Amino acid sequence: MLPITPLLPSILDAARLGPVVVSAPTGSGKSTCVPSTLTALGRVLVIEPRRVACRALAVRVAELRGCPSGTDVGWIVRDERRVSDDASITFVTPGVALRIVQSGDIEAYGAIVLDEFHERAFDTDLLLCLLQERRAQSGVQPSALVVMSATIQAERLAEHLGGVHIGGEGRTFPIAVRWHPGDATLPSKRGLDERLAAALESCAADPGDVLVFLPGKAEIARAAQALAGVGGGRWEIATLHGGMTVRDQGDVLRPRAQGVAGASRRRRVVLTTNVAETSLTIPGIGVVIDSGLVRGMVYRAGRGYLSLLPIAQDSAEQRAGRAGRLGPGVCIRLWSPASPLADVTIPEIHRGSLVSLTLSALACSPRGMDLPWLDRPRSFAVAAAMAELTALGCVKDGVITEAGVRLFSLPLDVGLARVLVEGAHAPGLAEPTLLLVAALSVDRPIFRRPDPVVSAGLHDLRAGGCDAVALIEAVRAGDAYRDHLDAKALDEARAAAARFRKLGFGDPRWAGSVPRRPLAELLFRVWPGCAHVRRDQKKHRFTWAAGGTEMELDEESAVPAADTEALIVLDSRAVASQQRPGSGLLITAAMPVPIAWLAAAGFGEKRASKPELCDGELRVTISQVYAGKVLATREGPPTGKAARVAICDLALAGRIMKSQGLRAALEERYKLAMLAAQVAGSNPLLPLPEWLLARLTELGVESGDDLALLRAEDLLPAMPAPAIVEELERRFPRILDTGEAKYEIEYQVAERTAIFHQVGGIRKLPPLPTHLPRLPGFRLFWEQKGRVVAIVGRG
């Protein structure tokens, strides 16, 4: 009997009354037994965070219920639907579940299970909110809601839901923890394969198979290659991740035969991601080797970047627990025991960009992001997401647009979805954009790392120095061996392309070369922040920026750094700061573009400089500046803001209306207006340049021709009322005569300074404080023949 079995009646009874939170250790049977129990309430929808868990659990539950998988018990994941229309139990990923909620089909289910909620991904947090919102609607018969996890703050979650918590126990044995950090204090990718091989050798005498936790499919592939010769054939290498077929997954999850009499069965090493942390139980495991890494999003300068991150302590404990299912086990950690891991995993809602989450919330609920979150998203991140969605045309005035609904319906990142949709309507770009999006949607590199020895003589799709063209050609007609491609990543990209074609995108008739400029112009239009310009070279490094954080080109990119002044960032990732100085943001795929293309696309702002008034005509040098780099310059008559800035500069330099004494009058009247504001207790004026620019805007100045219509008086602050002027003359005298000396007083109102310039008299020292007018808040100085001394004791 499984540990969860005695609790099943209580779970069913509680689910009839309200939300239920079920917490029980991994291996207790909750993921397989609870859904079957809930069929007493109607059809059951089980939401699992990963495709591999959906498939594996559906197969296992079908076996337990004695029916073929894919019929009464089945699954729906991206690219695959294996379930009957009226199935009793359907396993789905969160993305599929969101679309079920948005379509209203959620009403067909009598019970909904949110499994592995402790991972706290965007979609599961949003689903919990949407299901709560639906339960709160009057006149709606809510589905039963059960939230399950191996580790979570269960009482807090139950209180948030207004439900009950039911906890169970599991079967675990003691686990010995050993450390094999090599040179790494923190979990790190550096030297990971070498540390892993050494750790594997060290556990040759330990019992059971070995489960290795790695951050992603790319690391799994490299580790499999690195471990192939370790132990002289003693180990059988297997992999487990979401990109595998059901059959291949089943081979790993199924208990292994013992082998023929007299033959020693090879021990198995299973390389997996955190899918095996809690979602799935792999039989026969006695040793866990933990890299301590997970692939996740980090939030920098308003954007989310995929990065390798250290796991938290709660995750490390879960991974270690996989070694204690059969008997006493061993966990080998590839980092130092002194490593300061976080205690608990931070919810994704507080780690990454909220663009996709915000679009999903707007598509699924009229309340948008104003939902009953377990942990509220940070306001600045929501504001940044709304701004980006507005720029992408997905949101207008805070409401989702038709384009936004269309992008939500696609199984893609919002930015990639917009490229796919916009490209479908651009002449000659339907197929190139489909192929590019398919390549960029794969979560690992399509091109293998450059190897000069292996690559010699091979066809090089990247020889042109453009990742966009190389990726398009790779998906269109690339060959894994000939073009040095990762065969599995290439298969995933082509599967994605086929999926997009089924949705009506692309044009398989296309057979030409990649139209680079039209493609760049489309990317400029749909990704407002994609264009980056090269900064000055620093310490033999080139960096690119779009006005914010600087980024470097990764080794994966084919773009030649030294020859590229501007580029479009197609994909990027973050790395740990100890691996690389600077920002830690790497461009993994890019499209080099001429500076002139950015200028033609309207990037940057126009700045006027070197204003001149020649024969009554105003002329300036107009520079188009983007991210601190001048894209283009021209000389000519300015208009709009550029004209006003030029006139402002000329006025302050005393180069216009000289006969009317504009400059001196402007400075004098401005000081008077500032003092008047102080006497009246009103807000001070803007700094003089800003005030004058605002005044020119108020006057409707749009070009140099408007100068002929202006008088100096038009550009001066209004003269204060006579009563105010009289008060100013009393409180802020311009001349002071003490008998020993005569002073002209200069008031620098913005700086709150008064300077007493001695213009006559015999006194050789600063004036006595008792002889000075009271000027509260002002700093006082005495000036004589260029010597300036602070006056202490009056002000």
Short mmCIF file of C-alpha atoms in Angstrom, two decimals, residues 114-411:
data_model
loop_
_atom_site.label_atom_id
_atom_site.label_comp_id
_atom_site.label_asym_id
_atom_site.label_seq_id
_atom_site.Cartn_x
_atom_site.Cartn_y
_atom_site.Cartn_z
CA LEU A 114 -2.48 21.50 -9.68
CA ASP A 115 0.46 19.16 -9.13
CA GLU A 116 4.02 20.06 -8.11
CA PHE A 117 2.89 23.55 -7.14
CA HIS A 118 6.08 24.13 -5.15
CA GLU A 119 7.94 24.92 -8.38
CA ARG A 120 5.96 28.19 -8.46
CA ALA A 121 6.21 28.78 -12.22
CA PHE A 122 4.42 31.75 -13.80
CA ASP A 123 1.64 29.69 -15.33
CA THR A 124 0.81 27.68 -12.22
CA ASP A 125 0.62 30.82 -10.07
CA LEU A 126 -1.72 32.37 -12.66
CA LEU A 127 -3.83 29.23 -12.92
CA LEU A 128 -4.32 29.20 -9.16
CA CYS A 129 -5.57 32.81 -9.35
CA LEU A 130 -7.92 32.09 -12.25
CA LEU A 131 -9.37 29.01 -10.56
CA GLN A 132 -9.90 31.00 -7.34
CA GLU A 133 -11.58 33.78 -9.33
CA ARG A 134 -13.91 31.27 -10.98
CA ARG A 135 -14.84 29.74 -7.62
CA ALA A 136 -15.74 33.20 -6.33
CA GLN A 137 -18.17 33.94 -9.17
CA SER A 138 -21.80 33.78 -8.16
CA GLY A 139 -23.95 31.33 -10.05
CA VAL A 140 -20.98 29.18 -11.09
CA GLN A 141 -20.71 25.60 -9.87
CA PRO A 142 -16.97 25.41 -9.14
CA SER A 143 -14.82 22.44 -9.90
CA ALA A 144 -13.13 20.80 -6.96
CA LEU A 145 -9.60 22.17 -6.56
CA VAL A 146 -6.70 20.13 -5.20
CA VAL A 147 -3.20 21.61 -5.02
CA MET A 148 -0.41 19.09 -4.47
CA SER A 149 3.27 19.32 -3.73
CA ALA A 150 6.09 17.43 -2.10
CA THR A 151 7.37 20.57 -0.41
CA ILE A 152 5.46 23.79 0.12
CA GLN A 153 4.25 26.08 2.87
CA ALA A 154 1.03 24.11 2.94
CA GLU A 155 -0.74 25.88 5.80
CA ARG A 156 -0.12 29.28 4.25
CA LEU A 157 -1.46 28.10 0.89
CA ALA A 158 -4.54 26.47 2.47
CA GLU A 159 -5.30 29.69 4.35
CA HIS A 160 -4.91 31.71 1.15
CA LEU A 161 -7.38 29.42 -0.64
CA GLY A 162 -9.79 29.20 2.26
CA GLY A 163 -9.38 25.43 2.25
CA VAL A 164 -7.84 22.62 4.26
CA HIS A 165 -4.42 21.02 4.38
CA ILE A 166 -3.97 17.25 4.36
CA GLY A 167 -0.41 16.02 4.89
CA GLY A 168 1.06 12.59 4.31
CA GLU A 169 4.29 10.75 5.01
CA GLY A 170 6.62 8.97 2.62
CA ARG A 171 9.11 6.14 2.85
CA THR A 172 12.69 7.44 3.05
CA PHE A 173 16.02 6.11 4.33
CA PRO A 174 19.10 7.93 5.62
CA ILE A 175 21.20 9.69 2.97
CA ALA A 176 24.94 10.30 3.26
CA VAL A 177 25.94 13.61 1.67
CA ARG A 178 29.39 13.92 0.11
CA TRP A 179 30.93 16.93 -1.62
CA HIS A 180 32.97 16.99 -4.80
CA PRO A 181 33.42 20.71 -5.63
CA GLY A 182 36.72 20.67 -7.50
CA ASP A 183 37.59 24.36 -7.88
CA ALA A 184 33.94 25.48 -7.61
CA THR A 185 32.61 27.01 -4.41
CA LEU A 186 29.18 27.80 -5.83
CA PRO A 187 27.37 25.50 -8.24
CA SER A 188 29.01 26.27 -11.57
CA LYS A 189 29.14 25.09 -15.17
CA ARG A 190 32.92 25.48 -15.27
CA GLY A 191 34.60 22.10 -15.31
CA LEU A 192 31.25 20.42 -14.73
CA ASP A 193 31.91 17.38 -16.95
CA GLU A 194 35.26 16.73 -15.25
CA ARG A 195 33.76 16.99 -11.75
CA LEU A 196 30.88 14.76 -12.80
CA ALA A 197 33.21 12.08 -14.17
CA ALA A 198 35.29 12.13 -10.98
CA ALA A 199 32.16 11.91 -8.81
CA LEU A 200 30.90 8.96 -10.83
CA GLU A 201 34.19 7.13 -10.34
CA SER A 202 34.00 7.77 -6.60
CA CYS A 203 30.66 6.01 -6.21
CA ALA A 204 31.62 2.74 -7.89
CA ALA A 205 31.25 0.88 -4.57
CA ASP A 206 27.94 2.50 -3.62
CA PRO A 207 24.75 0.50 -4.24
CA GLY A 208 22.09 1.18 -6.87
CA ASP A 209 21.84 3.17 -10.07
CA VAL A 210 22.93 6.80 -10.32
CA LEU A 211 20.67 9.79 -10.95
CA VAL A 212 22.46 12.94 -12.19
CA PHE A 213 20.73 16.33 -12.05
CA LEU A 214 21.79 18.74 -14.81
CA PRO A 215 20.27 22.09 -15.84
CA GLY A 216 19.19 21.30 -19.39
CA LYS A 217 19.26 19.17 -22.51
CA ALA A 218 22.46 20.71 -23.84
CA GLU A 219 24.31 19.85 -20.61
CA ILE A 220 22.81 16.35 -20.69
CA ALA A 221 24.14 15.79 -24.22
CA ARG A 222 27.63 17.00 -23.28
CA ALA A 223 27.67 14.93 -20.09
CA ALA A 224 26.61 11.78 -21.96
CA GLN A 225 29.55 12.25 -24.30
CA ALA A 226 31.97 12.98 -21.45
CA LEU A 227 30.88 9.91 -19.43
CA ALA A 228 30.90 7.48 -22.34
CA GLY A 229 34.33 6.07 -21.47
CA VAL A 230 34.25 6.38 -17.69
CA GLY A 231 34.58 3.15 -15.74
CA GLY A 232 35.61 0.97 -18.66
CA GLY A 233 32.06 0.20 -19.77
CA ARG A 234 30.79 -0.39 -16.24
CA TRP A 235 28.05 2.20 -16.67
CA GLU A 236 25.03 2.31 -18.94
CA ILE A 237 24.22 5.95 -19.80
CA ALA A 238 20.54 6.93 -20.11
CA THR A 239 18.80 10.30 -20.40
CA LEU A 240 15.44 11.69 -19.31
CA HIS A 241 13.99 15.03 -20.43
CA GLY A 242 10.92 16.54 -22.06
CA GLY A 243 12.13 16.19 -25.64
CA MET A 244 12.04 12.37 -25.58
CA THR A 245 9.34 10.12 -26.99
CA VAL A 246 6.92 8.29 -24.71
CA ARG A 247 8.61 5.00 -25.53
CA ASP A 248 12.10 6.31 -24.68
CA GLN A 249 10.80 7.83 -21.45
CA GLY A 250 9.12 4.56 -20.55
CA ASP A 251 12.40 2.67 -20.93
CA VAL A 252 13.93 4.86 -18.25
CA LEU A 253 10.94 4.89 -15.88
CA ARG A 254 10.17 1.17 -16.10
CA PRO A 255 11.82 -1.18 -13.54
CA ARG A 256 14.77 -3.00 -15.12
CA ALA A 257 15.11 -6.74 -15.55
CA GLN A 258 17.68 -8.41 -13.31
CA GLY A 259 19.59 -10.08 -16.17
CA VAL A 260 20.38 -13.73 -16.81
CA ALA A 261 21.89 -15.94 -14.15
CA GLY A 262 25.61 -15.46 -13.80
CA ALA A 263 25.62 -12.17 -15.68
CA SER A 264 26.27 -8.92 -13.91
CA ARG A 265 23.88 -6.18 -14.91
CA ARG A 266 25.57 -2.88 -15.75
CA ARG A 267 24.64 -0.08 -13.40
CA ARG A 268 22.74 2.71 -15.01
CA VAL A 269 23.46 6.44 -14.93
CA VAL A 270 20.36 8.52 -15.65
CA LEU A 271 21.10 12.09 -16.76
CA THR A 272 18.08 14.28 -16.17
CA THR A 273 16.83 17.78 -15.43
CA ASN A 274 14.83 18.85 -12.39
CA VAL A 275 11.86 16.99 -13.90
CA ALA A 276 13.05 14.06 -11.74
CA GLU A 277 13.30 16.21 -8.62
CA THR A 278 9.71 15.53 -7.57
CA SER A 279 7.52 14.87 -10.64
CA LEU A 280 8.71 11.38 -11.54
CA THR A 281 10.03 8.37 -9.67
CA ILE A 282 12.91 6.55 -11.34
CA PRO A 283 13.34 2.99 -10.03
CA GLY A 284 16.57 1.56 -8.70
CA ILE A 285 18.29 4.81 -7.68
CA GLY A 286 20.81 4.57 -4.84
CA VAL A 287 23.08 7.53 -5.67
CA VAL A 288 22.31 11.10 -6.65
CA ILE A 289 24.93 13.37 -8.20
CA ASP A 290 23.74 16.97 -8.13
CA SER A 291 25.23 19.75 -10.27
CA GLY A 292 23.37 22.28 -8.13
CA LEU A 293 22.25 24.15 -11.23
CA VAL A 294 18.90 24.94 -12.81
CA ARG A 295 18.05 26.90 -15.93
CA GLY A 296 15.76 29.82 -15.18
CA MET A 297 15.00 33.46 -15.87
CA VAL A 298 16.75 36.41 -14.27
CA TYR A 299 15.44 39.96 -14.47
CA ARG A 300 17.93 42.67 -15.44
CA ALA A 301 17.30 46.22 -16.64
CA GLY A 302 13.64 45.48 -17.30
CA ARG A 303 14.18 42.31 -19.34
CA GLY A 304 14.22 38.63 -18.60
CA TYR A 305 17.24 36.54 -19.59
CA LEU A 306 17.66 32.77 -19.54
CA SER A 307 20.47 31.85 -17.20
CA LEU A 308 22.08 29.05 -15.25
CA LEU A 309 21.25 29.59 -11.57
CA PRO A 310 22.22 27.86 -8.33
CA ILE A 311 19.38 25.87 -6.84
CA ALA A 312 17.98 26.69 -3.40
CA GLN A 313 18.47 24.50 -0.33
CA ASP A 314 14.91 23.13 -0.46
CA SER A 315 15.54 21.93 -4.01
CA ALA A 316 18.88 20.39 -3.02
CA GLU A 317 17.15 18.42 -0.27
CA GLN A 318 14.49 17.17 -2.68
CA ARG A 319 17.14 15.98 -5.12
CA ALA A 320 19.07 14.23 -2.39
CA GLY A 321 15.89 12.49 -1.25
CA ARG A 322 15.71 10.55 -4.53
CA ALA A 323 18.60 8.41 -3.30
CA GLY A 324 16.74 7.25 -0.17
CA ARG A 325 13.77 5.43 -1.65
CA LEU A 326 15.09 1.85 -1.64
CA GLY A 327 17.48 1.96 1.31
CA PRO A 328 20.31 4.08 2.70
CA GLY A 329 21.60 6.24 -0.16
CA VAL A 330 24.31 8.66 -1.18
CA CYS A 331 24.13 12.21 -2.53
CA ILE A 332 27.25 13.74 -4.10
CA ARG A 333 27.08 17.51 -4.49
CA LEU A 334 29.35 19.17 -7.02
CA TRP A 335 29.85 22.34 -5.00
CA SER A 336 31.34 23.33 -1.66
CA PRO A 337 29.49 22.83 1.64
CA ALA A 338 30.35 26.49 2.32
CA SER A 339 28.27 27.63 -0.66
CA PRO A 340 25.58 30.10 0.53
CA LEU A 341 22.50 28.66 -1.19
CA ALA A 342 19.17 30.41 -0.66
CA ASP A 343 16.90 28.61 1.79
CA VAL A 344 13.88 28.35 -0.52
CA THR A 345 13.24 28.63 -4.24
CA ILE A 346 12.08 32.14 -5.14
CA PRO A 347 8.78 32.14 -7.08
CA GLU A 348 9.30 32.82 -10.77
CA ILE A 349 6.92 35.78 -10.45
CA HIS A 350 9.68 37.56 -8.49
CA ARG A 351 12.56 36.49 -10.75
CA GLY A 352 11.72 37.04 -14.40
CA SER A 353 10.14 39.33 -16.94
CA LEU A 354 6.35 39.36 -16.58
CA VAL A 355 5.54 39.98 -20.26
CA SER A 356 4.12 36.53 -21.05
CA LEU A 357 2.41 36.26 -17.65
CA THR A 358 0.75 39.66 -18.07
CA LEU A 359 -0.48 38.82 -21.58
CA SER A 360 -1.92 35.53 -20.31
CA ALA A 361 -3.65 37.27 -17.39
CA LEU A 362 -5.18 39.88 -19.71
CA ALA A 363 -6.35 37.16 -22.11
CA CYS A 364 -7.90 34.99 -19.40
CA SER A 365 -9.45 37.49 -17.00
CA PRO A 366 -11.09 40.92 -17.28
CA ARG A 367 -9.19 41.82 -14.11
CA GLY A 368 -5.84 41.38 -15.84
CA MET A 369 -3.07 41.34 -13.24
CA ASP A 370 -5.43 42.43 -10.45
CA LEU A 371 -5.88 38.88 -9.22
CA PRO A 372 -5.67 37.09 -5.83
CA TRP A 373 -1.96 36.21 -6.07
CA LEU A 374 -0.34 34.02 -3.45
CA ASP A 375 2.70 36.31 -3.86
CA ARG A 376 1.89 39.58 -5.56
CA PRO A 377 4.07 40.53 -8.54
CA ARG A 378 6.20 43.61 -8.06
CA SER A 379 4.60 46.76 -9.42
CA PHE A 380 7.67 47.90 -11.37
CA ALA A 381 7.84 44.55 -13.18
CA VAL A 382 4.13 44.73 -14.08
CA ALA A 383 4.58 48.29 -15.34
CA ALA A 384 7.55 47.22 -17.48
CA ALA A 385 5.55 44.30 -18.90
CA MET A 386 2.58 46.52 -19.76
CA ALA A 387 4.89 49.01 -21.47
CA GLU A 388 6.49 46.26 -23.57
CA LEU A 389 3.12 44.72 -24.48
CA THR A 390 1.86 48.16 -25.50
CA ALA A 391 4.93 48.65 -27.71
CA LEU A 392 4.28 45.22 -29.27
CA GLY A 393 0.67 46.17 -30.07
CA CYS A 394 -0.75 43.59 -27.67
CA VAL A 395 -2.24 46.12 -25.25
CA LYS A 396 -3.94 49.47 -25.78
CA ASP A 397 -5.09 51.66 -22.90
CA GLY A 398 -4.52 48.75 -20.51
CA VAL A 399 -6.79 46.35 -22.46
CA ILE A 400 -5.68 43.39 -24.56
CA THR A 401 -6.04 43.90 -28.31
CA GLU A 402 -7.08 41.40 -30.98
CA ALA A 403 -3.41 41.07 -31.85
CA GLY A 404 -2.67 40.27 -28.20
CA VAL A 405 -5.33 37.55 -28.12
CA ARG A 406 -3.87 36.11 -31.32
CA LEU A 407 -0.36 36.05 -29.85
CA PHE A 408 -1.62 34.44 -26.63
CA SER A 409 -3.13 31.60 -28.67
CA LEU A 410 0.27 30.66 -30.08
CA PRO A 411 2.52 28.27 -28.12
#
